[in-house]
């Protein structure tokens, strides 16, 4: 999975003199980013760990972008420099990284303990994440609350418990999902943690416009809010819906009236069903061109024979075939089952047409005689293998004749 809010630097292959910028984008934990002035002209590249100016002390982050694209990212993020810009101190030393790892290991335990403190104070809030500064002098607590929370007493308790400077930041449900990250139902990284920086409100009208099922479990994302991707194709569907006929208009034919059932705006197909419940409930799909043609005929007082035919003698156009169906992975499954049924059917017909075919009972009798012969072999008696003559008499063997004469 890519790093959260990763930006592809498509200007990285430019010559050195053409892609130079004084500011550098530095990313901290999860989706927090900052823009710092490289006043020392350090040779920085994407992925370098640097120590930057903080209030108080310094912080440890990773360079996420350099060059001309930093200026565009600053405009996109509405970055405003109030006073002197914060600077990059140095490339992080091993001691800086060790201290940063120690502070990072305390974040989870700090979050659990702070939640218990907030619960003891009876505050209606949820602490979703804790981020320590690189030098361990400050900790940022991200919380979610429906309304305004008076956390002055909470800050005192947290400062006494952790002995650091406390900073509280309120975030929404979408910001929390962006910080945590994850995989969406589409199998890709969450949009909020991948590239979205500003969260536009999403309404149910976006789902209705795209003819989606109003199922909250399918429309909601991991933040329990409506998915941000519902807004991606709203403009396309809005333009396509303008070319669709009205759902209130009914189509009059000689076979009855048809009402609107559903429509596919992107393919330009509208489905109609017979208004009379006694008639067949077949759903008929028509192109928008055909629908407007029938509407114009009804306005003139004419009725076509059916939705597909203008008159009774007109032939229906041959249906188009999809070439992609021939390459389906299951195209041989139904054929194999059909061949198996045909073999059994043909075998049964051959048995019924052939009177000399031996029935299954004769096979059973033959198998019984074979089993009796094997039993006689085990008892020491030789089975009688001579065939019967046409008159039904047996021809005695020589040994039997000699025994009778004796």
Coordinates of C-alpha atoms in Angstrom, one line a residue:
X1 CA 0.0 0.0 0.0
X2 CA 1.2 3.5 -0.8
X3 CA 2.0 6.0 2.0
X4 CA -0.9 8.1 3.1
X5 CA -1.5 11.2 1.0
X6 CA 1.4 10.2 -1.3
X7 CA 2.1 12.7 -4.2
X8 CA 3.8 11.5 -7.4
X9 CA 6.6 13.8 -8.4
X10 CA 6.3 13.9 -12.2
X11 CA 8.9 16.6 -12.4
X12 CA 11.7 14.6 -10.7
X13 CA 13.4 13.8 -14.0
X14 CA 14.0 17.5 -14.9
X15 CA 17.5 18.9 -14.8
X16 CA 18.8 20.1 -11.4
X17 CA 18.6 23.8 -12.1
X18 CA 15.0 23.6 -13.4
X19 CA 13.4 21.9 -10.4
X20 CA 14.6 23.9 -7.4
X21 CA 12.4 25.2 -4.6
X22 CA 13.3 26.6 -1.2
X23 CA 10.4 24.9 0.6
X24 CA 10.1 21.2 1.3
X25 CA 7.1 19.1 2.2
X26 CA 7.6 17.0 5.4
X27 CA 5.2 14.4 6.5
X28 CA 4.7 13.2 10.1
X29 CA 2.5 10.6 11.6
X30 CA -0.4 9.4 9.3
X31 CA -1.8 12.4 7.3
X32 CA -0.2 15.4 9.1
X33 CA 2.1 17.4 6.8
X34 CA 4.0 20.6 7.0
X35 CA 6.0 23.0 4.8
X36 CA 9.4 24.1 5.9
X37 CA 12.1 26.4 4.5
X38 CA 15.4 24.8 3.5
X39 CA 17.5 27.8 4.6
X40 CA 20.7 25.8 4.8
X41 CA 20.4 24.5 1.2
X42 CA 20.6 20.9 2.4
X43 CA 20.6 18.3 -0.5
X44 CA 17.3 16.7 0.4
X45 CA 15.5 13.9 -1.4
X46 CA 12.2 12.1 -1.0
X47 CA 12.4 9.7 2.0
X48 CA 15.1 11.6 4.0
X49 CA 14.4 11.8 7.8
X50 CA 14.9 15.4 9.0
X51 CA 14.7 17.4 12.2
X52 CA 12.5 20.5 11.7
X53 CA 11.6 23.5 13.9
X54 CA 8.7 23.0 16.3
X55 CA 7.1 25.0 19.2
X56 CA 8.8 24.1 21.6
X57 CA 11.8 22.1 20.6
X58 CA 12.1 20.2 17.3
X59 CA 10.1 17.5 15.5
X60 CA 11.2 14.5 13.4
X61 CA 9.6 13.9 10.0
X62 CA 10.1 12.4 6.5
X63 CA 10.6 14.4 3.4
X64 CA 7.6 13.6 1.1
X65 CA 8.1 16.1 -1.8
X66 CA 10.7 18.5 -3.1
X67 CA 11.0 20.8 -6.1
X68 CA 8.4 22.9 -8.0
X69 CA 5.5 20.7 -7.0
X70 CA 5.8 21.9 -3.4
X71 CA 4.5 25.3 -4.4
X72 CA 1.5 23.8 -6.0
X73 CA 0.8 21.7 -2.9
X74 CA 1.1 24.7 -0.7
X75 CA -1.6 26.5 -2.8
X76 CA -3.8 23.4 -2.7
X77 CA -3.5 23.2 1.1
X78 CA -4.1 27.0 1.5
X79 CA -0.8 27.3 3.3
X80 CA -0.4 30.8 4.9
X81 CA 2.9 31.9 6.4
X82 CA 2.2 34.0 9.5
X83 CA 5.5 35.5 10.4
X84 CA 8.8 33.8 9.8
X85 CA 8.5 30.3 8.2
X86 CA 9.7 27.3 10.1
X87 CA 13.0 25.9 9.1
X88 CA 14.7 22.6 8.6
X89 CA 17.5 22.2 11.2
X90 CA 19.4 19.1 9.9
X91 CA 19.2 15.6 8.6
X92 CA 18.2 13.5 11.6
X93 CA 21.0 11.9 13.5
X94 CA 20.9 8.4 15.0
X95 CA 20.2 9.9 18.5
X96 CA 17.3 11.9 17.1
X97 CA 15.8 8.7 15.5
X98 CA 16.3 6.7 18.7
X99 CA 14.5 9.4 20.8
X100 CA 11.7 9.5 18.2
X101 CA 11.2 5.7 18.4
X102 CA 11.0 5.9 22.2
X103 CA 8.3 8.5 22.0
X104 CA 6.4 6.6 19.3
X105 CA 6.3 3.5 21.5
X106 CA 4.4 5.4 24.2
X107 CA 1.6 6.6 22.0
X108 CA -0.8 3.6 22.3
X109 CA -0.6 3.3 26.0
X110 CA -1.0 7.1 26.3
X111 CA -4.2 6.9 24.2
X112 CA -5.7 4.1 26.3
X113 CA -5.0 5.9 29.6
X114 CA -6.2 9.2 28.3
X115 CA -9.5 7.6 27.3
X116 CA -10.0 6.4 30.8
X117 CA -9.2 9.8 32.2
X118 CA -11.8 11.4 29.9
X119 CA -14.4 8.7 31.0
X120 CA -13.7 9.4 34.7
X121 CA -14.4 13.1 34.1
X122 CA -17.7 12.3 32.3
X123 CA -16.7 14.1 29.0
X124 CA -18.7 13.2 25.9
X125 CA -15.7 12.7 23.6
X126 CA -13.6 10.0 22.1
X127 CA -9.8 10.3 21.9
X128 CA -9.0 8.6 18.6
X129 CA -5.2 9.1 18.3
X130 CA -2.1 10.4 20.1
X131 CA 1.0 11.8 18.4
X132 CA 4.2 12.6 20.3
X133 CA 6.6 15.3 19.1
X134 CA 10.0 14.0 18.0
X135 CA 11.8 15.3 21.0
X136 CA 9.1 14.1 23.5
X137 CA 8.2 17.6 24.8
X138 CA 4.7 17.8 23.4
X139 CA 1.8 15.4 22.6
X140 CA -1.1 16.0 20.3
X141 CA -4.4 14.4 21.3
X142 CA -6.9 14.0 18.4
X143 CA -10.5 13.6 19.6
X144 CA -14.0 13.3 18.2
X145 CA -17.0 15.0 19.8
X146 CA -20.5 15.8 18.6
X147 CA -20.6 19.2 20.3
X148 CA -18.4 21.6 22.2
X149 CA -16.4 20.0 25.0
X150 CA -14.9 21.8 28.0
X151 CA -11.6 20.0 28.4
X152 CA -9.7 22.4 30.6
X153 CA -9.8 20.0 33.5
X154 CA -8.8 17.2 31.2
X155 CA -5.7 19.0 30.0
X156 CA -4.6 19.4 33.7
X157 CA -5.1 15.7 34.3
X158 CA -3.2 14.7 31.2
X159 CA -0.3 17.1 31.9
X160 CA 0.0 15.6 35.5
X161 CA -0.1 12.1 34.1
X162 CA 2.3 12.3 31.2
X163 CA 4.5 15.4 32.1
X164 CA 4.4 16.8 28.6
X165 CA 2.8 19.8 26.9
X166 CA -0.7 19.0 25.8
X167 CA -2.4 20.1 22.6
X168 CA -6.0 19.1 21.7
X169 CA -7.3 18.9 18.1
X170 CA -10.8 18.1 17.2
X171 CA -11.3 16.0 14.0
X172 CA -14.3 14.5 12.3
X173 CA -15.2 11.0 11.5
X174 CA -13.7 11.2 8.0
X175 CA -10.5 12.6 9.3
X176 CA -10.3 9.8 11.8
X177 CA -10.7 7.2 9.1
X178 CA -8.0 9.0 7.0
X179 CA -5.6 8.8 9.9
X180 CA -6.2 5.2 10.6
X181 CA -6.3 4.1 7.0
X182 CA -7.5 0.8 5.5
X183 CA -8.9 -0.9 2.4
X184 CA -12.2 0.0 0.9
X185 CA -14.9 -2.3 -0.5
X186 CA -13.4 -1.6 -4.0
X187 CA -10.1 -3.3 -2.9
X188 CA -8.1 -0.1 -3.0
X189 CA -6.7 2.2 -0.4
X190 CA -9.2 4.6 1.2
X191 CA -9.6 7.8 -0.7
X192 CA -9.4 9.9 2.4
X193 CA -6.0 8.4 3.3
X194 CA -4.8 8.2 -0.2
X195 CA -5.3 11.6 -1.9
X196 CA -8.3 13.5 -0.5
X197 CA -7.4 16.5 1.6
X198 CA -10.7 18.4 1.7
X199 CA -13.9 16.6 2.5
X200 CA -17.0 17.7 0.6
X201 CA -20.3 16.9 2.1
X202 CA -22.1 13.9 0.5
X203 CA -25.9 13.7 0.3
X204 CA -28.3 11.0 -0.5
X205 CA -29.3 12.8 -3.7
X206 CA -26.0 11.6 -5.2
X207 CA -27.1 8.0 -4.7
X208 CA -30.6 8.6 -6.0
X209 CA -29.2 10.3 -9.1
X210 CA -27.1 7.2 -9.9
X211 CA -30.1 4.8 -9.3
X212 CA -28.2 3.1 -6.4
X213 CA -30.0 1.0 -3.8
X214 CA -30.6 3.1 -0.6
X215 CA -29.0 0.5 1.6
X216 CA -27.0 2.2 4.4
X217 CA -24.6 -0.7 4.8
X218 CA -23.6 -0.4 1.1
X219 CA -23.5 3.4 0.9
X220 CA -21.6 4.0 4.1
X221 CA -17.8 3.8 4.3
X222 CA -15.6 2.9 7.2
X223 CA -16.2 6.3 8.9
X224 CA -20.0 5.4 9.1
X225 CA -20.7 8.3 6.7
X226 CA -21.7 8.3 3.1
X227 CA -18.8 7.3 0.8
X228 CA -16.9 10.1 -0.7
X229 CA -16.7 8.3 -4.1
X230 CA -20.4 8.9 -4.5
X231 CA -19.6 12.5 -5.6
X232 CA -17.1 11.4 -8.3
X233 CA -19.6 10.6 -11.1
X234 CA -22.5 12.9 -10.1
X235 CA -21.8 15.3 -12.9
X236 CA -21.7 12.6 -15.5
X237 CA -25.0 11.1 -14.3
X238 CA -26.6 14.5 -14.1
X239 CA -25.8 15.2 -17.8
X240 CA -26.9 11.7 -18.8
X241 CA -30.2 12.1 -16.9
X242 CA -31.1 15.2 -18.8
X243 CA -31.2 13.1 -22.0
X244 CA -33.6 10.6 -20.5
X245 CA -37.4 10.7 -20.8
X246 CA -39.5 11.6 -17.9
X247 CA -40.5 8.8 -15.6
X248 CA -44.1 10.1 -15.3
X249 CA -44.9 9.6 -19.0
X250 CA -46.7 6.4 -19.9
X251 CA -46.4 4.8 -23.3
X252 CA -49.7 3.9 -25.1
X253 CA -49.7 1.0 -27.5
X254 CA -52.4 -1.2 -29.1
X255 CA -51.5 -3.9 -26.5
X256 CA -52.0 -1.6 -23.6
X257 CA -50.3 1.1 -21.6
X258 CA -46.8 0.7 -20.2
X259 CA -45.3 2.5 -17.2
X260 CA -41.7 3.3 -16.4
X261 CA -39.9 0.6 -14.5
X262 CA -36.2 1.7 -14.4
X263 CA -33.6 3.3 -16.5
X264 CA -29.9 3.1 -17.3
X265 CA -28.6 6.6 -18.0
X266 CA -25.1 5.7 -19.1
X267 CA -26.3 3.1 -21.7
X268 CA -29.4 5.1 -22.7
X269 CA -31.8 2.2 -22.0
X270 CA -35.2 2.6 -20.4
X271 CA -37.2 -0.4 -19.1
X272 CA -41.0 -0.5 -19.2
X273 CA -43.6 -2.9 -17.8
X274 CA -47.3 -3.4 -18.7
X275 CA -49.6 -1.3 -16.5
X276 CA -52.4 -3.9 -16.6
X277 CA -51.6 -6.5 -13.8
X278 CA -53.6 -9.2 -15.8
X279 CA -51.1 -9.0 -18.6
X280 CA -47.7 -10.6 -18.6
X281 CA -45.2 -8.9 -16.4
X282 CA -42.4 -8.9 -19.0
X283 CA -40.0 -6.1 -18.7
X284 CA -39.1 -4.6 -22.0
X285 CA -36.0 -2.5 -22.6
X286 CA -36.0 0.3 -25.1
X287 CA -33.5 2.9 -26.3
X288 CA -34.2 6.5 -25.6
X289 CA -34.6 7.2 -29.3
X290 CA -37.4 4.6 -29.5
X291 CA -39.0 6.0 -26.4
X292 CA -39.1 9.5 -27.7
X293 CA -40.5 8.2 -31.0
X294 CA -43.4 6.5 -29.2
X295 CA -44.0 9.7 -27.1
X296 CA -44.3 11.8 -30.3
X297 CA -46.7 9.2 -31.8
X298 CA -48.9 9.4 -28.7
X299 CA -48.9 13.1 -28.9
X300 CA -50.3 12.9 -32.5
X301 CA -52.9 10.4 -31.3
X302 CA -51.3 7.4 -32.9
X303 CA -50.5 4.1 -31.1
X304 CA -47.9 1.6 -32.2
X305 CA -48.7 -2.1 -32.3
X306 CA -46.2 -2.7 -29.5
X307 CA -43.2 -1.1 -27.9
X308 CA -40.9 -2.7 -30.5
X309 CA -43.2 -2.7 -33.6
X310 CA -45.0 0.2 -35.2
X311 CA -47.4 -2.1 -37.0
X312 CA -48.4 -5.8 -36.8
X313 CA -46.7 -6.7 -40.1
X314 CA -43.4 -5.1 -39.2
X315 CA -40.6 -7.6 -38.3
X316 CA -38.7 -7.2 -35.1
X317 CA -35.0 -6.4 -35.7
X318 CA -32.6 -9.2 -35.0
X319 CA -31.1 -8.9 -31.5
X320 CA -27.4 -8.0 -31.4
X321 CA -25.0 -10.4 -30.0
X322 CA -22.1 -9.6 -27.7
X323 CA -18.8 -10.9 -28.9
X324 CA -17.4 -10.9 -25.3
X325 CA -19.9 -13.6 -24.3
X326 CA -18.0 -16.1 -26.4
X327 CA -14.9 -15.6 -24.2
X328 CA -16.8 -16.2 -20.9
X329 CA -15.1 -18.4 -18.4
X330 CA -18.3 -20.4 -17.9
X331 CA -19.2 -20.8 -21.6
X332 CA -18.5 -24.6 -21.5
X333 CA -20.4 -25.4 -18.3
X334 CA -23.9 -25.4 -19.7
X335 CA -22.7 -27.2 -22.8
X336 CA -21.2 -30.0 -20.8
X337 CA -24.4 -30.5 -18.8
X338 CA -26.4 -30.5 -22.0
X339 CA -24.2 -33.1 -23.6
X340 CA -24.5 -35.3 -20.6
X341 CA -28.3 -35.1 -20.7
X342 CA -28.3 -35.9 -24.4
X343 CA -26.2 -39.0 -24.0
X344 CA -28.5 -40.4 -21.4
X345 CA -31.5 -39.6 -23.5
X346 CA -30.0 -41.2 -26.6
X347 CA -29.1 -44.3 -24.6
X348 CA -32.6 -44.7 -23.3
X349 CA -34.0 -44.4 -26.9
X350 CA -31.7 -47.1 -28.2
X351 CA -32.8 -49.5 -25.4
X352 CA -36.4 -48.9 -26.2
X353 CA -35.9 -49.2 -30.0
X354 CA -33.8 -52.4 -29.8
X355 CA -35.9 -55.5 -28.7
X356 CA -33.0 -57.9 -28.7
X357 CA -31.2 -55.8 -26.0
X358 CA -30.7 -57.9 -22.9
X359 CA -32.5 -56.5 -19.9
X360 CA -30.8 -55.6 -16.7
X361 CA -32.3 -58.8 -15.0
X362 CA -30.3 -61.1 -17.3
X363 CA -27.1 -59.4 -16.3
X364 CA -28.0 -59.9 -12.6
X365 CA -28.7 -63.6 -13.3
X366 CA -25.4 -64.0 -15.1
X367 CA -23.5 -62.4 -12.2
X368 CA -25.3 -64.8 -9.8
X369 CA -24.2 -67.9 -11.9
X370 CA -20.6 -66.6 -11.9
X371 CA -20.7 -66.2 -8.1
X372 CA -22.0 -69.7 -7.7
X373 CA -19.1 -71.1 -9.9
X374 CA -16.6 -69.2 -7.7
X375 CA -18.2 -70.7 -4.6
X376 CA -17.9 -74.2 -6.0
X377 CA -14.2 -73.6 -6.8
X378 CA -13.6 -72.7 -3.2
X379 CA -15.4 -75.9 -2.0
X380 CA -13.3 -78.1 -4.2
X381 CA -16.0 -79.0 -6.8
X382 CA -15.4 -78.2 -10.4
X383 CA -18.3 -76.4 -11.9
X384 CA -20.2 -77.8 -14.8
X385 CA -18.9 -75.9 -17.9
X386 CA -20.5 -78.0 -20.7
X387 CA -23.0 -76.3 -22.8
X388 CA -26.5 -77.6 -23.2
X389 CA -27.5 -79.1 -26.5
X390 CA -30.6 -78.1 -28.4
X391 CA -32.6 -81.1 -27.0
X392 CA -31.6 -80.1 -23.4
X393 CA -29.5 -83.3 -22.6
X394 CA -25.9 -83.3 -21.2
X395 CA -23.1 -85.3 -22.7
X396 CA -21.5 -87.3 -19.8
X397 CA -17.7 -87.3 -19.5
X398 CA -15.5 -90.3 -19.7
X399 CA -14.7 -90.5 -16.0
X400 CA -18.4 -90.6 -15.1
X401 CA -19.0 -93.5 -17.5
X402 CA -16.1 -95.6 -16.1
X403 CA -17.4 -95.1 -12.6
X404 CA -20.9 -96.4 -13.5
X405 CA -19.5 -99.5 -15.3
X406 CA -17.4 -100.3 -12.2

